[in-house]
PDB file of C-alpha atoms and ligand atoms in Angstrom:
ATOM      1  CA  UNK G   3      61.802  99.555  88.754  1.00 42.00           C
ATOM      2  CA  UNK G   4      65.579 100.736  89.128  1.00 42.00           C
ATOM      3  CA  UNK G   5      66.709  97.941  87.594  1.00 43.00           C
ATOM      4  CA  UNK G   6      64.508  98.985  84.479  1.00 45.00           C
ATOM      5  CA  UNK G   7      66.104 102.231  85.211  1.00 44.00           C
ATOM      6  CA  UNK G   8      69.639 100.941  85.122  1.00 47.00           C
ATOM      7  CA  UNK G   9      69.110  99.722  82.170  1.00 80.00           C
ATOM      8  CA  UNK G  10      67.613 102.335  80.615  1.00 90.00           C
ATOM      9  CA  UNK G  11      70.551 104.194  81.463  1.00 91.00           C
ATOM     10  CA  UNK G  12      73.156 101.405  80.169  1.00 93.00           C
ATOM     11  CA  UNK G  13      71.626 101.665  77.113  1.00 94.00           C
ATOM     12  CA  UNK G  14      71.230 105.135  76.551  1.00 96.00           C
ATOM     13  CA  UNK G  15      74.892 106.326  77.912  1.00 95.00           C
ATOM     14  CA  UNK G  16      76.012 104.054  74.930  1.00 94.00           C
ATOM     15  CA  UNK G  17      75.066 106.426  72.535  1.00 95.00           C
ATOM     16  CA  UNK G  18      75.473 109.447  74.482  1.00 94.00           C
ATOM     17  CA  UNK G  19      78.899 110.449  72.158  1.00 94.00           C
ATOM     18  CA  UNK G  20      77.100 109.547  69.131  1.00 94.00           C
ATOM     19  CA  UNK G  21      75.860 112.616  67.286  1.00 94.00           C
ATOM     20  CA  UNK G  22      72.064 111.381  66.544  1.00 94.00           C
ATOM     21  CA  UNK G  23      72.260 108.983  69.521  1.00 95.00           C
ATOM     22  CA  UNK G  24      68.672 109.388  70.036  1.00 97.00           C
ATOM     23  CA  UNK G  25      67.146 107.397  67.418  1.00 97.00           C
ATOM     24  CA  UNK G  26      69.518 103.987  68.378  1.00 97.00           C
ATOM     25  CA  UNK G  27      69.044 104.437  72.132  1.00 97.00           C
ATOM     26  CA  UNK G  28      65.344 104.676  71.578  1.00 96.00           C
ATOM     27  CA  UNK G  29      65.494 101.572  69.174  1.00 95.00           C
ATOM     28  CA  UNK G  30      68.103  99.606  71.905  1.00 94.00           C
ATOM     29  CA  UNK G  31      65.186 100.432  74.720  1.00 92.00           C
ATOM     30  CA  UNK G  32      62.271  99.251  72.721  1.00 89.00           C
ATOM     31  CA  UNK G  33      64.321  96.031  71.567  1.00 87.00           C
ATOM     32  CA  UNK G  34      65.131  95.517  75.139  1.00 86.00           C
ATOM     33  CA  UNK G  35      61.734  95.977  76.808  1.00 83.00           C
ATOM     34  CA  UNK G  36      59.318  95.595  74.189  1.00 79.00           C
ATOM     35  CA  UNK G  37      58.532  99.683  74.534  1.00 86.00           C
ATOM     36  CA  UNK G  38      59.731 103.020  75.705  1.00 91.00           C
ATOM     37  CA  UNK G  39      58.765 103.282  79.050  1.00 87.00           C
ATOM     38  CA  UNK G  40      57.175 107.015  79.395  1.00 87.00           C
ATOM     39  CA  UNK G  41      58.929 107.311  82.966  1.00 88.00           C
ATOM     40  CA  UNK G  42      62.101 106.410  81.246  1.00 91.00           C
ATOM     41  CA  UNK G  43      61.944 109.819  78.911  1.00 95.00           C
ATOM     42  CA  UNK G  44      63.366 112.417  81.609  1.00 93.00           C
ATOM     43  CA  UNK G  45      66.409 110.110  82.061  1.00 95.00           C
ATOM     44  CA  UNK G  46      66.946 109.802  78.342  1.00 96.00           C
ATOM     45  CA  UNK G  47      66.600 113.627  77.612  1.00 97.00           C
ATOM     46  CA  UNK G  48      68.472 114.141  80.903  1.00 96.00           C
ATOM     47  CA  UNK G  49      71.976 111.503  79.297  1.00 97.00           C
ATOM     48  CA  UNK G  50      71.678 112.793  75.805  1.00 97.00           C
ATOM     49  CA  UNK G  51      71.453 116.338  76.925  1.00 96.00           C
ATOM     50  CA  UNK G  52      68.361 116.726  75.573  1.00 96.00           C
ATOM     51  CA  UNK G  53      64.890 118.458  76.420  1.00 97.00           C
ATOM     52  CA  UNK G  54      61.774 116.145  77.681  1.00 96.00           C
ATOM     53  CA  UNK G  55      60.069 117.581  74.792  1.00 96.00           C
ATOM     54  CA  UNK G  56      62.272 117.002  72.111  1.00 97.00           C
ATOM     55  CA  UNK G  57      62.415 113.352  73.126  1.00 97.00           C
ATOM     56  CA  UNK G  58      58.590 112.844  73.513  1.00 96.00           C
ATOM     57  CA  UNK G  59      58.718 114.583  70.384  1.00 96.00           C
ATOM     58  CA  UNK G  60      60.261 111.841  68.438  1.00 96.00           C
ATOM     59  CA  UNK G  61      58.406 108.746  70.213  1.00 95.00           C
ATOM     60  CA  UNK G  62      55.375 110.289  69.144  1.00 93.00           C
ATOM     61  CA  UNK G  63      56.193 111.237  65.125  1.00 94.00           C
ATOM     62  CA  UNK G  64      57.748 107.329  64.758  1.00 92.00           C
ATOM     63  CA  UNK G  65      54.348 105.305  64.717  1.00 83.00           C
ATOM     64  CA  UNK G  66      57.026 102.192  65.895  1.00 85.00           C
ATOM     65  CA  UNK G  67      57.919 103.396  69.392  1.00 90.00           C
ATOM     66  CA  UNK G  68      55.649 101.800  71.772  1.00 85.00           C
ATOM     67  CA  UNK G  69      55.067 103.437  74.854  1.00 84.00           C
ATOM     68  CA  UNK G  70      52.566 100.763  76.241  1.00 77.00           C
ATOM     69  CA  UNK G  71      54.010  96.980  76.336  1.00 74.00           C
ATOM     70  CA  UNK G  72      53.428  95.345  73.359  1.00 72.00           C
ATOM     71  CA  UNK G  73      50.451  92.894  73.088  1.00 79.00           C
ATOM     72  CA  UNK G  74      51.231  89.229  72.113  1.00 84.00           C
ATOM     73  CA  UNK G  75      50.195  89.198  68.538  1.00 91.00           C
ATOM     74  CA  UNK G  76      50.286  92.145  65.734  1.00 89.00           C
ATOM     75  CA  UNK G  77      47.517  92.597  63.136  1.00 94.00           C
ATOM     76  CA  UNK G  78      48.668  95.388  60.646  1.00 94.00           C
ATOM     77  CA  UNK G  79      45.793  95.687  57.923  1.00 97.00           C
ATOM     78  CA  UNK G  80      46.180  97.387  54.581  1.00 97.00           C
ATOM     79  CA  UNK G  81      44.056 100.669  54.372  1.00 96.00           C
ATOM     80  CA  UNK G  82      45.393 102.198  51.369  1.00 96.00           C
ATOM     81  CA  UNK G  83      43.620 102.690  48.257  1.00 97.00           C
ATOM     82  CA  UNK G  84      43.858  99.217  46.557  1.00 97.00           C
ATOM     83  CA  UNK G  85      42.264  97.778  49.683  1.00 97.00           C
ATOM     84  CA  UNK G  86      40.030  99.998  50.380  1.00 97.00           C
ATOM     85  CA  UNK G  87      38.366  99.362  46.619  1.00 97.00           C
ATOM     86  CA  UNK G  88      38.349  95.537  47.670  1.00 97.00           C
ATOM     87  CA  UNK G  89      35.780  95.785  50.374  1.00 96.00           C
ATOM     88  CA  UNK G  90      38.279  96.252  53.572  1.00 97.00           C
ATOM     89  CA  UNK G  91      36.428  99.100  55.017  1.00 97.00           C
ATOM     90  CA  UNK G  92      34.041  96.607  55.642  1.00 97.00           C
ATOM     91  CA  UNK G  93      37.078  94.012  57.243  1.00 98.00           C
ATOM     92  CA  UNK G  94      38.000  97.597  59.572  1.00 97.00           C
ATOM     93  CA  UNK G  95      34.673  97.453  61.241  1.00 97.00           C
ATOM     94  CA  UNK G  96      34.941  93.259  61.667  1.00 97.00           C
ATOM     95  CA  UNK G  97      38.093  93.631  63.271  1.00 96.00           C
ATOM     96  CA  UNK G  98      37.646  96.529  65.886  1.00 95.00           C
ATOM     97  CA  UNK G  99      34.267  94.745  66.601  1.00 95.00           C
ATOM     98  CA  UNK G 100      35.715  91.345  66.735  1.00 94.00           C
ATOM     99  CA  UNK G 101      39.104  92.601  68.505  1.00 93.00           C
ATOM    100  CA  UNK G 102      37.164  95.022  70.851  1.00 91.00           C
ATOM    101  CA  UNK G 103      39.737  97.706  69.824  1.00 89.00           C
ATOM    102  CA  UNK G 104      40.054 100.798  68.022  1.00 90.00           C
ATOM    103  CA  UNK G 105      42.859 101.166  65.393  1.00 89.00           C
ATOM    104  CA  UNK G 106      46.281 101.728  66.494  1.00 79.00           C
ATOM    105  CA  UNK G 107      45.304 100.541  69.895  1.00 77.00           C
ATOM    106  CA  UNK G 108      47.052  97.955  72.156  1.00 75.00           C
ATOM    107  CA  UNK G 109      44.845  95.492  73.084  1.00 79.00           C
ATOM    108  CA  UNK G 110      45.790  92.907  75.969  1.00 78.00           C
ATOM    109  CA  UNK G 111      46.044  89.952  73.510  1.00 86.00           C
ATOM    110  CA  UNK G 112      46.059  91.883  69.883  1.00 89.00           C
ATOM    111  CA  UNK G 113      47.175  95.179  68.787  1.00 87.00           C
ATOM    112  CA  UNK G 114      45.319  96.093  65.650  1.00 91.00           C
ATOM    113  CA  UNK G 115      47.743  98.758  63.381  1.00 90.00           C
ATOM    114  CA  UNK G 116      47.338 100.771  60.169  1.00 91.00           C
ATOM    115  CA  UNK G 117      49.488 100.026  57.501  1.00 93.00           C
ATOM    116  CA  UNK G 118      49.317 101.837  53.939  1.00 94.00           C
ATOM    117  CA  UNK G 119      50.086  99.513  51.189  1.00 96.00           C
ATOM    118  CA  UNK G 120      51.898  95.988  51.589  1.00 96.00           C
ATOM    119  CA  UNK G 121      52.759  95.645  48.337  1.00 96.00           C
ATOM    120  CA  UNK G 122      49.925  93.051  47.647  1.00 96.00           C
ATOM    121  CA  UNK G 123      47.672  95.354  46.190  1.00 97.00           C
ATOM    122  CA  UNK G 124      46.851  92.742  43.096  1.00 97.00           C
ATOM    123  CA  UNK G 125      45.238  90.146  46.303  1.00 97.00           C
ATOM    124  CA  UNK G 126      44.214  92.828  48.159  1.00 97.00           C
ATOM    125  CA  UNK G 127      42.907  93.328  50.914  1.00 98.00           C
ATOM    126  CA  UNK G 128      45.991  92.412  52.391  1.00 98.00           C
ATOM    127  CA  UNK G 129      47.812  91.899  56.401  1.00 98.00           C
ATOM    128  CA  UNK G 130      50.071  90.931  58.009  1.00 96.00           C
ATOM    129  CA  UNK G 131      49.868  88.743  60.854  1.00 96.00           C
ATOM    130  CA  UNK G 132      52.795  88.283  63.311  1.00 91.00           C
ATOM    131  CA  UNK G 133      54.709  89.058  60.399  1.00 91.00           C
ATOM    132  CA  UNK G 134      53.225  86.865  57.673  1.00 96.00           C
ATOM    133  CA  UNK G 135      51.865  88.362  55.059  1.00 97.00           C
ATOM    134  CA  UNK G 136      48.079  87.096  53.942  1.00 98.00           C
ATOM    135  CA  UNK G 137      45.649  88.141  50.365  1.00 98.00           C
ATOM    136  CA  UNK G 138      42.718  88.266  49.463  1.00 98.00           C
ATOM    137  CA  UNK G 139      40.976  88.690  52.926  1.00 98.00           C
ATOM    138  CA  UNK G 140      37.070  88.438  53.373  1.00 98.00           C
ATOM    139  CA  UNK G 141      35.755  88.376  56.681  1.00 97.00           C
ATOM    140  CA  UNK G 142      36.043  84.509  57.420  1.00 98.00           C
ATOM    141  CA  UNK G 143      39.486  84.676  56.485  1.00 98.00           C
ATOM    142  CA  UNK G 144      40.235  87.456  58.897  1.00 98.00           C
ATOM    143  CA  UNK G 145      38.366  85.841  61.516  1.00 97.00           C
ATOM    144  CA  UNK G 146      40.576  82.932  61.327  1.00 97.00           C
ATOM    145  CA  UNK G 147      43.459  84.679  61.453  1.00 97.00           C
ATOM    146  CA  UNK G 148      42.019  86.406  64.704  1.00 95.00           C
ATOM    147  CA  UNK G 149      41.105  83.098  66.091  1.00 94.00           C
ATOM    148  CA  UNK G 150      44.562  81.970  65.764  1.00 94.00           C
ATOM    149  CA  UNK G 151      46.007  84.822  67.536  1.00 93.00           C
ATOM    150  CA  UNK G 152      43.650  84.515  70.581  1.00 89.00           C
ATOM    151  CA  UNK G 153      44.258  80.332  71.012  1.00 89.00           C
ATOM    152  CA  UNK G 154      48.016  81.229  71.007  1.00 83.00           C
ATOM    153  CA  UNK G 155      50.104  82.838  73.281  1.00 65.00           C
ATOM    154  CA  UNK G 156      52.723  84.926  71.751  1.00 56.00           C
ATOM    155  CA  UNK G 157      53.657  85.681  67.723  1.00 52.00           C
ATOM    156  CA  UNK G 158      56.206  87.265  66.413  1.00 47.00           C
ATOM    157  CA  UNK G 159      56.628  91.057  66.146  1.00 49.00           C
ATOM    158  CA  UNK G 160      58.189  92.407  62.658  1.00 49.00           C
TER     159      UNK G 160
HETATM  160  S1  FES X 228      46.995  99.018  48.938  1.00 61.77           S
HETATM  161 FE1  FES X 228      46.822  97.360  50.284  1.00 61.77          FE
HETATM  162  S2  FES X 228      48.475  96.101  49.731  1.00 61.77           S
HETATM  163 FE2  FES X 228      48.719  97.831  48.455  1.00 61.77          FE
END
């Protein structure tokens, strides 16, 4: 654990002289460990002369920070309007069921996100995968996908 803390503190103290330091040292961390460790938020408030608050503050507004380690695959499904009038309500249910998590929840093989619009409205509904964006989703499709993620190991984080 102090050598997590070290590091922490390596990368943090880089931006310490930086006005708006906070946003790159959070984004270094995360790059570096996959998350923000939450017992690593005193020691960056502490380095950038900042309060606790101010920097659990801005993990919190930034749905990207990760405060848990990330799981091995990402599944970020469209919920925006186009998709929703395609039917992926119904693909919402499928996954949590199928995933056995809620939205926005890391799960110890899958974390299942919220996106709003992919730009694939005209295929919708639309994910992405690791990634890699997929149309025109129907529940077999998505359960492939899923499939995929749990006979694999690790994917690729956007
Ligand atoms: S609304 Fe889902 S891709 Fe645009």
């Amino acid at each position: 654990m102090s050598q997590t803390k070290a590091s922490v503190s390596e990368l943090v103290r880089h931006w310490q002289d930086v006005p708006g330091g906070l946003m790159p040292a959070l984004w270094s961390i995360q790059n570096a460990f996959g998350h923000v460790p939450s017992h690593a938020v005193p020691e960056i408030a502490s380095i950038l002369n900042l309060s606790v608050a101010e920097v659990h503050g801005v993990i919190s507004f930034y749905h990207d920070f990760k405060t848990e380690p990330a799981s091995a695959h990402s599944i970020k499904l469209c919920r925006a309007e186009a998709c929703q009038a395609m039917g992926v309500r119904a693909l919402e249910t499928f996954a949590e069921q199928r995933l056995g998590v809620k939205f926005d929840e890391q799960g110890p093989l899958v974390c299942l996100e919220s996106v709003y619009c992919l730009g694939l409205c005209a295929c919708a509904p639309a994910a992405m995968v690791d990634g890699k964006l997929h149309a025109r989703l129907n529940e077999q499709k998505l359960g492939k996908l899923i499939d995929e993620c749990e006979s694999t190991e690790a994917g690729a984080h956007d």
